[in-house]
């Protein structure tokens, strides 16, 4: 028998409870139109908080990368320099030299090369600056001489009066101060960047075996031997490629020195070092360097400048089809399209440093694809 209470509703209590599910059913008691469930069984508040927190963290990550972008670029350059010098360090260690002493020998050689570069570049630059300073009084006298070329140019355009007005208005003084301050910041930044690259390169060279062991610990133990083999192959090929690139740059610098010395182009040693540094940049480096040397050759004569431009055109063809294939035969073969695209993308992202490391990065990516992607697709 069903018992009936004073109000006669006790027998319908289960139906009311079923019609008004509690929090477990997703509705609030007494408010059947409100659903507390969101996505995946979570409340809308939790979903919104998670989305907001994720967007905030993503924005902070992007801002952090942008803020330290220049530092990351310097670290990348230091890493590739260490990989380029690793074959030299390994060669020294194989001749019964401890790794620390091998790194010290390589560092001393690099500092000696840098000192030699400064010895070649600073004296010509100082001579040109002194000549410019000594020539300024003569130019000022010619400006007031109405019969000279500079005097007639001044009479027509009134450059001195315009310069005085610009400087006296306040903008000239502020611009001069800003220019000096900007030059000082540039020098300090360049010295700081060079110090960071040198220090990080030395540390990476000294502790590269330990760094490799630490990174390999993130790989499963069963796959670790194969990952170690791939890592060693990548490091070896990247190092050999960069050493080959340095060899071709040395050849380009030596050829420039001989050409300029024979034809009487001023500062042949400095121009040779400049071409060697520019030739490190793939595709466009030697072309830009050859254009600069041709412009310097104009100080001798126009035929010499024209012959210099023709020399660099011929040297570029010889470098692309004779020198580079022979020097790079012990490294890795990279498709020309990959080279062009990699250099363009690297230059757009990281400037000159990106162009320098583009091809080694393409080499590493190619080896990883061959070992882990293409091997599986070919076997399937």
CSV table of C-alpha atoms in Angstrom, one decimal:
chain,number,residue,atom,x,y,z
A,1,UNK,CA,0.0,0.0,0.0
A,2,UNK,CA,1.1,3.5,-0.7
A,3,UNK,CA,1.0,5.8,2.2
A,4,UNK,CA,-0.6,9.3,1.7
A,5,UNK,CA,0.6,12.2,3.8
A,6,UNK,CA,-1.4,15.2,5.0
A,7,UNK,CA,-1.0,17.0,1.7
A,8,UNK,CA,-1.4,13.9,-0.4
A,9,UNK,CA,1.9,14.4,-2.4
A,10,UNK,CA,4.1,11.9,-0.8
A,11,UNK,CA,3.4,9.3,-3.5
A,12,UNK,CA,4.6,11.7,-6.2
A,13,UNK,CA,7.9,12.6,-4.6
A,14,UNK,CA,10.0,10.3,-6.8
A,15,UNK,CA,8.5,11.7,-10.0
A,16,UNK,CA,9.3,15.3,-8.8
A,17,UNK,CA,12.9,14.2,-8.0
A,18,UNK,CA,13.3,12.6,-11.5
A,19,UNK,CA,11.9,15.7,-13.2
A,20,UNK,CA,14.3,18.0,-11.4
A,21,UNK,CA,17.7,16.5,-11.6
A,22,UNK,CA,20.4,17.9,-9.3
A,23,UNK,CA,23.9,19.0,-10.1
A,24,UNK,CA,24.9,15.6,-11.3
A,25,UNK,CA,22.4,15.9,-14.2
A,26,UNK,CA,23.8,19.2,-15.3
A,27,UNK,CA,20.9,21.4,-14.2
A,28,UNK,CA,20.4,23.5,-11.1
A,29,UNK,CA,17.6,22.4,-8.9
A,30,UNK,CA,14.6,24.7,-9.4
A,31,UNK,CA,16.3,26.2,-12.6
A,32,UNK,CA,15.7,23.7,-15.3
A,33,UNK,CA,16.9,26.0,-18.1
A,34,UNK,CA,20.4,26.5,-16.8
A,35,UNK,CA,23.1,24.0,-17.8
A,36,UNK,CA,26.3,24.1,-15.9
A,37,UNK,CA,28.1,21.7,-18.3
A,38,UNK,CA,30.6,23.2,-20.8
A,39,UNK,CA,32.9,21.3,-23.2
A,40,UNK,CA,34.0,17.8,-22.3
A,41,UNK,CA,32.1,17.8,-19.1
A,42,UNK,CA,33.8,20.9,-17.7
A,43,UNK,CA,32.1,24.1,-16.7
A,44,UNK,CA,32.0,27.1,-18.9
A,45,UNK,CA,34.0,29.0,-16.3
A,46,UNK,CA,36.8,26.5,-16.4
A,47,UNK,CA,36.8,26.4,-20.2
A,48,UNK,CA,37.0,30.2,-20.4
A,49,UNK,CA,39.7,30.4,-17.8
A,50,UNK,CA,41.8,27.8,-19.6
A,51,UNK,CA,41.4,29.5,-23.0
A,52,UNK,CA,42.4,32.9,-21.4
A,53,UNK,CA,45.3,31.5,-19.6
A,54,UNK,CA,46.6,29.7,-22.8
A,55,UNK,CA,46.2,32.9,-24.9
A,56,UNK,CA,48.1,34.9,-22.2
A,57,UNK,CA,50.9,32.3,-22.0
A,58,UNK,CA,51.2,32.2,-25.8
A,59,UNK,CA,51.4,36.0,-26.0
A,60,UNK,CA,54.0,36.1,-23.3
A,61,UNK,CA,56.0,33.5,-25.1
A,62,UNK,CA,56.0,35.4,-28.4
A,63,UNK,CA,57.0,38.6,-26.6
A,64,UNK,CA,59.8,36.9,-24.8
A,65,UNK,CA,61.2,35.4,-28.0
A,66,UNK,CA,61.0,38.8,-29.7
A,67,UNK,CA,62.8,40.4,-26.8
A,68,UNK,CA,65.6,37.9,-26.7
A,69,UNK,CA,65.7,37.3,-30.4
A,70,UNK,CA,69.1,39.0,-30.9
A,71,UNK,CA,70.5,36.9,-28.0
A,72,UNK,CA,69.1,33.7,-29.5
A,73,UNK,CA,70.7,34.6,-32.8
A,74,UNK,CA,74.1,35.1,-31.2
A,75,UNK,CA,73.7,31.7,-29.4
A,76,UNK,CA,72.8,30.1,-32.7
A,77,UNK,CA,75.9,31.6,-34.3
A,78,UNK,CA,78.1,30.4,-31.4
A,79,UNK,CA,76.7,26.9,-31.7
A,80,UNK,CA,77.5,26.7,-35.4
A,81,UNK,CA,81.0,28.1,-34.8
A,82,UNK,CA,81.6,25.4,-32.2
A,83,UNK,CA,80.4,22.7,-34.6
A,84,UNK,CA,82.6,24.1,-37.4
A,85,UNK,CA,85.6,24.0,-35.1
A,86,UNK,CA,84.8,20.5,-33.7
A,87,UNK,CA,86.7,18.6,-36.3
A,88,UNK,CA,89.8,20.5,-35.5
A,89,UNK,CA,89.3,19.8,-31.8
A,90,UNK,CA,88.7,16.1,-32.5
A,91,UNK,CA,91.9,16.0,-34.6
A,92,UNK,CA,93.9,17.5,-31.8
A,93,UNK,CA,92.5,15.1,-29.2
A,94,UNK,CA,93.3,12.1,-31.4
A,95,UNK,CA,97.0,13.3,-31.2
A,96,UNK,CA,97.0,12.7,-27.5
A,97,UNK,CA,96.0,16.2,-26.4
A,98,UNK,CA,93.4,16.7,-23.7
A,99,UNK,CA,90.2,18.4,-24.9
A,100,UNK,CA,90.7,21.4,-22.7
A,101,UNK,CA,94.1,22.1,-24.2
A,102,UNK,CA,92.8,21.4,-27.7
A,103,UNK,CA,90.1,24.0,-27.2
A,104,UNK,CA,92.7,26.5,-25.8
A,105,UNK,CA,94.9,26.0,-28.9
A,106,UNK,CA,91.9,26.6,-31.3
A,107,UNK,CA,91.0,29.7,-29.3
A,108,UNK,CA,94.5,31.1,-29.5
A,109,UNK,CA,94.6,30.5,-33.3
A,110,UNK,CA,91.2,32.3,-33.6
A,111,UNK,CA,92.5,35.3,-31.6
A,112,UNK,CA,95.6,35.4,-33.7
A,113,UNK,CA,93.5,35.5,-36.9
A,114,UNK,CA,91.4,38.2,-35.4
A,115,UNK,CA,94.4,40.3,-34.4
A,116,UNK,CA,95.8,39.8,-37.9
A,117,UNK,CA,92.5,41.0,-39.4
A,118,UNK,CA,92.6,44.1,-37.3
A,119,UNK,CA,96.3,44.7,-38.2
A,120,UNK,CA,95.3,44.6,-41.9
A,121,UNK,CA,92.1,46.7,-41.7
A,122,UNK,CA,92.7,49.3,-39.0
A,123,UNK,CA,95.8,51.1,-40.5
A,124,UNK,CA,94.2,51.7,-43.9
A,125,UNK,CA,91.1,52.9,-42.2
A,126,UNK,CA,93.1,55.2,-40.0
A,127,UNK,CA,95.0,56.5,-43.0
A,128,UNK,CA,91.8,57.3,-44.8
A,129,UNK,CA,90.3,59.1,-41.8
A,130,UNK,CA,93.5,61.2,-41.4
A,131,UNK,CA,93.5,62.0,-45.1
A,132,UNK,CA,89.8,63.1,-44.8
A,133,UNK,CA,90.5,65.3,-41.8
A,134,UNK,CA,93.4,66.9,-43.5
A,135,UNK,CA,91.4,67.5,-46.7
A,136,UNK,CA,88.5,69.3,-44.9
A,137,UNK,CA,90.3,72.7,-44.6
A,138,UNK,CA,91.1,72.6,-48.3
A,139,UNK,CA,87.5,71.8,-49.2
A,140,UNK,CA,86.3,74.7,-47.0
A,141,UNK,CA,88.7,77.1,-48.9
A,142,UNK,CA,87.4,75.8,-52.2
A,143,UNK,CA,83.8,76.5,-51.1
A,144,UNK,CA,84.6,80.2,-50.8
A,145,UNK,CA,86.6,80.2,-54.1
A,146,UNK,CA,84.1,81.1,-56.8
A,147,UNK,CA,86.4,79.8,-59.5
A,148,UNK,CA,86.7,76.3,-58.2
A,149,UNK,CA,84.2,73.5,-58.8
A,150,UNK,CA,83.1,73.3,-55.2
A,151,UNK,CA,82.8,77.1,-55.1
A,152,UNK,CA,80.5,77.1,-58.2
A,153,UNK,CA,78.5,74.3,-56.6
A,154,UNK,CA,78.1,76.4,-53.4
A,155,UNK,CA,77.1,79.5,-55.4
A,156,UNK,CA,74.3,77.5,-57.0
A,157,UNK,CA,72.9,75.5,-54.1
A,158,UNK,CA,74.1,77.5,-51.0
A,159,UNK,CA,74.9,74.3,-49.1
A,160,UNK,CA,76.8,76.1,-46.3
A,161,UNK,CA,74.0,78.5,-45.5
A,162,UNK,CA,71.5,75.6,-45.4
A,163,UNK,CA,73.7,73.6,-43.1
A,164,UNK,CA,74.1,76.5,-40.7
A,165,UNK,CA,70.3,77.1,-40.7
A,166,UNK,CA,69.7,73.4,-40.0
A,167,UNK,CA,72.2,73.2,-37.2
A,168,UNK,CA,71.1,76.5,-35.6
A,169,UNK,CA,67.5,75.5,-35.5
A,170,UNK,CA,68.3,72.9,-32.9
A,171,UNK,CA,67.5,69.8,-35.0
A,172,UNK,CA,71.1,69.7,-36.2
A,173,UNK,CA,72.6,69.7,-32.7
A,174,UNK,CA,70.1,67.1,-31.5
A,175,UNK,CA,70.7,65.0,-34.6
A,176,UNK,CA,74.5,65.2,-34.1
A,177,UNK,CA,74.2,64.2,-30.4
A,178,UNK,CA,71.8,61.4,-31.3
A,179,UNK,CA,74.2,60.2,-34.0
A,180,UNK,CA,77.2,60.2,-31.6
A,181,UNK,CA,75.1,58.4,-29.0
A,182,UNK,CA,73.9,55.9,-31.6
A,183,UNK,CA,77.4,55.3,-32.8
A,184,UNK,CA,78.6,54.7,-29.2
A,185,UNK,CA,75.7,52.2,-28.6
A,186,UNK,CA,76.6,50.4,-31.8
A,187,UNK,CA,80.2,50.0,-30.8
A,188,UNK,CA,79.3,48.8,-27.3
A,189,UNK,CA,76.7,46.4,-28.7
A,190,UNK,CA,79.2,45.0,-31.3
A,191,UNK,CA,81.9,44.4,-28.6
A,192,UNK,CA,79.3,42.8,-26.3
A,193,UNK,CA,78.0,40.6,-29.0
A,194,UNK,CA,81.5,39.5,-30.0
A,195,UNK,CA,82.3,38.7,-26.4
A,196,UNK,CA,79.1,36.6,-26.0
A,197,UNK,CA,79.8,34.6,-29.2
A,198,UNK,CA,83.4,33.9,-28.1
A,199,UNK,CA,82.5,32.9,-24.6
A,200,UNK,CA,79.6,30.6,-25.6
A,201,UNK,CA,81.6,29.1,-28.4
A,202,UNK,CA,84.4,28.2,-26.0
A,203,UNK,CA,82.0,26.7,-23.5
A,204,UNK,CA,80.2,24.6,-26.2
A,205,UNK,CA,83.5,23.3,-27.6
A,206,UNK,CA,84.8,22.4,-24.1
A,207,UNK,CA,81.6,20.7,-23.0
A,208,UNK,CA,80.2,19.4,-26.2
A,209,UNK,CA,80.5,15.6,-25.3
A,210,UNK,CA,78.6,16.3,-22.0
A,211,UNK,CA,76.0,18.4,-23.8
A,212,UNK,CA,75.4,15.5,-26.3
A,213,UNK,CA,75.0,13.0,-23.5
A,214,UNK,CA,72.6,15.3,-21.7
A,215,UNK,CA,70.4,15.8,-24.8
A,216,UNK,CA,70.4,12.1,-25.6
A,217,UNK,CA,68.9,11.4,-22.1
A,218,UNK,CA,65.6,12.8,-23.4
A,219,UNK,CA,65.4,9.9,-25.9
A,220,UNK,CA,64.1,6.5,-24.8
A,221,UNK,CA,66.9,4.0,-23.9
A,222,UNK,CA,66.0,1.6,-26.6
A,223,UNK,CA,66.3,4.3,-29.3
A,224,UNK,CA,69.3,6.0,-27.8
A,225,UNK,CA,72.0,4.2,-29.8
A,226,UNK,CA,70.4,5.0,-33.1
A,227,UNK,CA,69.8,8.6,-32.0
A,228,UNK,CA,73.4,8.9,-31.0
A,229,UNK,CA,74.5,7.7,-34.4
A,230,UNK,CA,72.3,10.2,-36.2
A,231,UNK,CA,73.5,13.0,-34.0
A,232,UNK,CA,77.2,12.2,-34.6
A,233,UNK,CA,76.5,12.1,-38.4
A,234,UNK,CA,74.7,15.4,-38.3
A,235,UNK,CA,77.5,17.1,-36.3
A,236,UNK,CA,80.3,15.6,-38.5
A,237,UNK,CA,78.7,16.6,-41.7
A,238,UNK,CA,77.8,20.1,-40.5
A,239,UNK,CA,81.3,20.6,-39.2
A,240,UNK,CA,82.9,19.3,-42.5
A,241,UNK,CA,80.6,21.6,-44.5
A,242,UNK,CA,81.6,24.7,-42.6
A,243,UNK,CA,85.3,23.8,-42.8
A,244,UNK,CA,84.8,23.4,-46.5
A,245,UNK,CA,83.1,26.8,-46.7
A,246,UNK,CA,86.0,28.3,-44.8
A,247,UNK,CA,88.5,26.7,-47.3
A,248,UNK,CA,86.7,28.2,-50.3
A,249,UNK,CA,86.6,31.6,-48.5
A,250,UNK,CA,90.4,31.4,-48.0
A,251,UNK,CA,90.9,30.6,-51.7
A,252,UNK,CA,88.7,33.6,-52.6
A,253,UNK,CA,90.6,35.9,-50.3
A,254,UNK,CA,94.0,34.8,-51.6
A,255,UNK,CA,92.9,35.2,-55.2
A,256,UNK,CA,91.7,38.7,-54.4
A,257,UNK,CA,95.0,39.6,-52.7
A,258,UNK,CA,97.0,38.4,-55.7
A,259,UNK,CA,94.8,40.2,-58.2
A,260,UNK,CA,94.8,43.5,-56.4
A,261,UNK,CA,98.6,43.4,-55.7
A,262,UNK,CA,99.3,42.7,-59.4
A,263,UNK,CA,97.1,45.5,-60.7
A,264,UNK,CA,98.0,48.0,-58.0
A,265,UNK,CA,94.6,48.3,-56.4
A,266,UNK,CA,95.1,49.9,-52.9
A,267,UNK,CA,95.0,47.8,-49.7
A,268,UNK,CA,95.1,44.3,-51.3
A,269,UNK,CA,95.5,42.5,-48.0
A,270,UNK,CA,92.5,44.2,-46.4
A,271,UNK,CA,90.4,43.6,-49.5
A,272,UNK,CA,91.4,40.0,-49.5
A,273,UNK,CA,90.3,39.5,-45.9
A,274,UNK,CA,87.0,41.3,-46.7
A,275,UNK,CA,86.3,39.0,-49.7
A,276,UNK,CA,87.1,36.0,-47.5
A,277,UNK,CA,84.6,37.1,-44.9
A,278,UNK,CA,81.9,37.9,-47.5
A,279,UNK,CA,82.5,34.6,-49.3
A,280,UNK,CA,81.3,32.8,-46.2
A,281,UNK,CA,77.8,34.1,-47.0
A,282,UNK,CA,76.3,31.6,-49.6
A,283,UNK,CA,75.1,32.8,-53.1
A,284,UNK,CA,75.4,36.6,-52.6
A,285,UNK,CA,78.5,37.1,-50.5
A,286,UNK,CA,81.1,36.8,-53.2
A,287,UNK,CA,79.0,38.9,-55.6
A,288,UNK,CA,78.6,41.8,-53.2
A,289,UNK,CA,82.3,41.6,-52.3
A,290,UNK,CA,83.4,41.6,-55.9
A,291,UNK,CA,81.2,44.7,-56.5
A,292,UNK,CA,82.9,46.5,-53.6
A,293,UNK,CA,86.4,45.6,-54.8
A,294,UNK,CA,85.5,46.8,-58.3
A,295,UNK,CA,84.4,50.2,-56.9
A,296,UNK,CA,87.7,50.5,-55.0
A,297,UNK,CA,89.5,49.7,-58.2
A,298,UNK,CA,88.0,52.8,-59.7
A,299,UNK,CA,90.6,54.8,-57.8
A,300,UNK,CA,93.2,53.3,-60.1
A,301,UNK,CA,91.3,53.6,-63.5
A,302,UNK,CA,88.1,52.6,-65.2
A,303,UNK,CA,89.7,49.8,-67.2
A,304,UNK,CA,91.2,48.3,-64.0
A,305,UNK,CA,87.7,48.4,-62.4
A,306,UNK,CA,86.1,46.8,-65.5
A,307,UNK,CA,88.8,44.1,-65.5
A,308,UNK,CA,88.3,43.5,-61.8
A,309,UNK,CA,84.5,43.1,-62.3
A,310,UNK,CA,85.3,40.6,-65.1
A,311,UNK,CA,87.7,38.7,-62.8
A,312,UNK,CA,85.0,38.2,-60.2
A,313,UNK,CA,82.5,37.0,-62.7
A,314,UNK,CA,85.0,34.4,-63.9
A,315,UNK,CA,86.0,33.5,-60.4
A,316,UNK,CA,82.4,33.1,-59.4
A,317,UNK,CA,81.9,30.6,-62.2
A,318,UNK,CA,85.1,28.8,-61.3
A,319,UNK,CA,84.0,28.7,-57.6
A,320,UNK,CA,80.6,27.3,-58.3
A,321,UNK,CA,81.6,24.6,-60.8
A,322,UNK,CA,85.2,23.8,-59.9
A,323,UNK,CA,86.3,24.8,-56.4
A,324,UNK,CA,83.2,24.1,-54.4
A,325,UNK,CA,82.5,20.6,-55.8
A,326,UNK,CA,86.1,19.5,-55.2
A,327,UNK,CA,86.2,21.0,-51.7
A,328,UNK,CA,82.8,19.8,-50.7
A,329,UNK,CA,83.1,16.3,-52.0
A,330,UNK,CA,83.9,15.0,-48.4
A,331,UNK,CA,80.9,16.9,-47.0
A,332,UNK,CA,77.2,16.4,-47.9
A,333,UNK,CA,75.5,17.1,-51.2
A,334,UNK,CA,72.7,19.7,-50.9
A,335,UNK,CA,70.3,20.3,-53.8
A,336,UNK,CA,70.8,23.8,-55.3
A,337,UNK,CA,67.1,24.6,-54.8
A,338,UNK,CA,67.4,23.8,-51.1
A,339,UNK,CA,70.5,26.0,-50.9
A,340,UNK,CA,68.7,29.0,-52.5
A,341,UNK,CA,65.5,28.7,-50.5
A,342,UNK,CA,67.4,28.0,-47.3
A,343,UNK,CA,69.6,31.1,-47.7
A,344,UNK,CA,66.6,33.3,-48.6
A,345,UNK,CA,64.5,32.1,-45.6
A,346,UNK,CA,67.5,32.3,-43.2
A,347,UNK,CA,68.4,35.8,-44.4
A,348,UNK,CA,64.8,37.0,-44.1
A,349,UNK,CA,64.5,35.6,-40.5
A,350,UNK,CA,68.0,36.3,-39.0
A,351,UNK,CA,69.8,38.5,-41.5
A,352,UNK,CA,73.4,37.7,-42.4
A,353,UNK,CA,73.7,35.1,-39.5
A,354,UNK,CA,70.7,33.3,-40.9
A,355,UNK,CA,72.2,33.1,-44.3
A,356,UNK,CA,75.4,31.7,-42.8
A,357,UNK,CA,73.7,28.9,-40.9
A,358,UNK,CA,71.0,28.2,-43.5
A,359,UNK,CA,72.8,25.5,-45.4
A,360,UNK,CA,74.2,23.6,-42.3
A,361,UNK,CA,70.7,23.7,-41.0
A,362,UNK,CA,69.4,22.2,-44.3
A,363,UNK,CA,72.1,19.5,-44.1
A,364,UNK,CA,71.0,18.6,-40.6
A,365,UNK,CA,67.3,18.5,-41.5
A,366,UNK,CA,68.0,16.4,-44.6
A,367,UNK,CA,69.9,13.8,-42.5
A,368,UNK,CA,67.1,13.6,-39.9
A,369,UNK,CA,64.4,13.2,-42.7
A,370,UNK,CA,66.4,10.4,-44.3
A,371,UNK,CA,66.8,8.5,-41.1
A,372,UNK,CA,63.4,9.0,-39.4
A,373,UNK,CA,60.9,9.9,-42.1
A,374,UNK,CA,61.9,8.7,-45.5
A,375,UNK,CA,63.1,5.4,-44.2
A,376,UNK,CA,59.7,4.6,-42.8
A,377,UNK,CA,57.8,5.8,-45.9
A,378,UNK,CA,60.0,3.8,-48.2
A,379,UNK,CA,59.5,0.7,-46.1
A,380,UNK,CA,55.8,1.0,-45.9
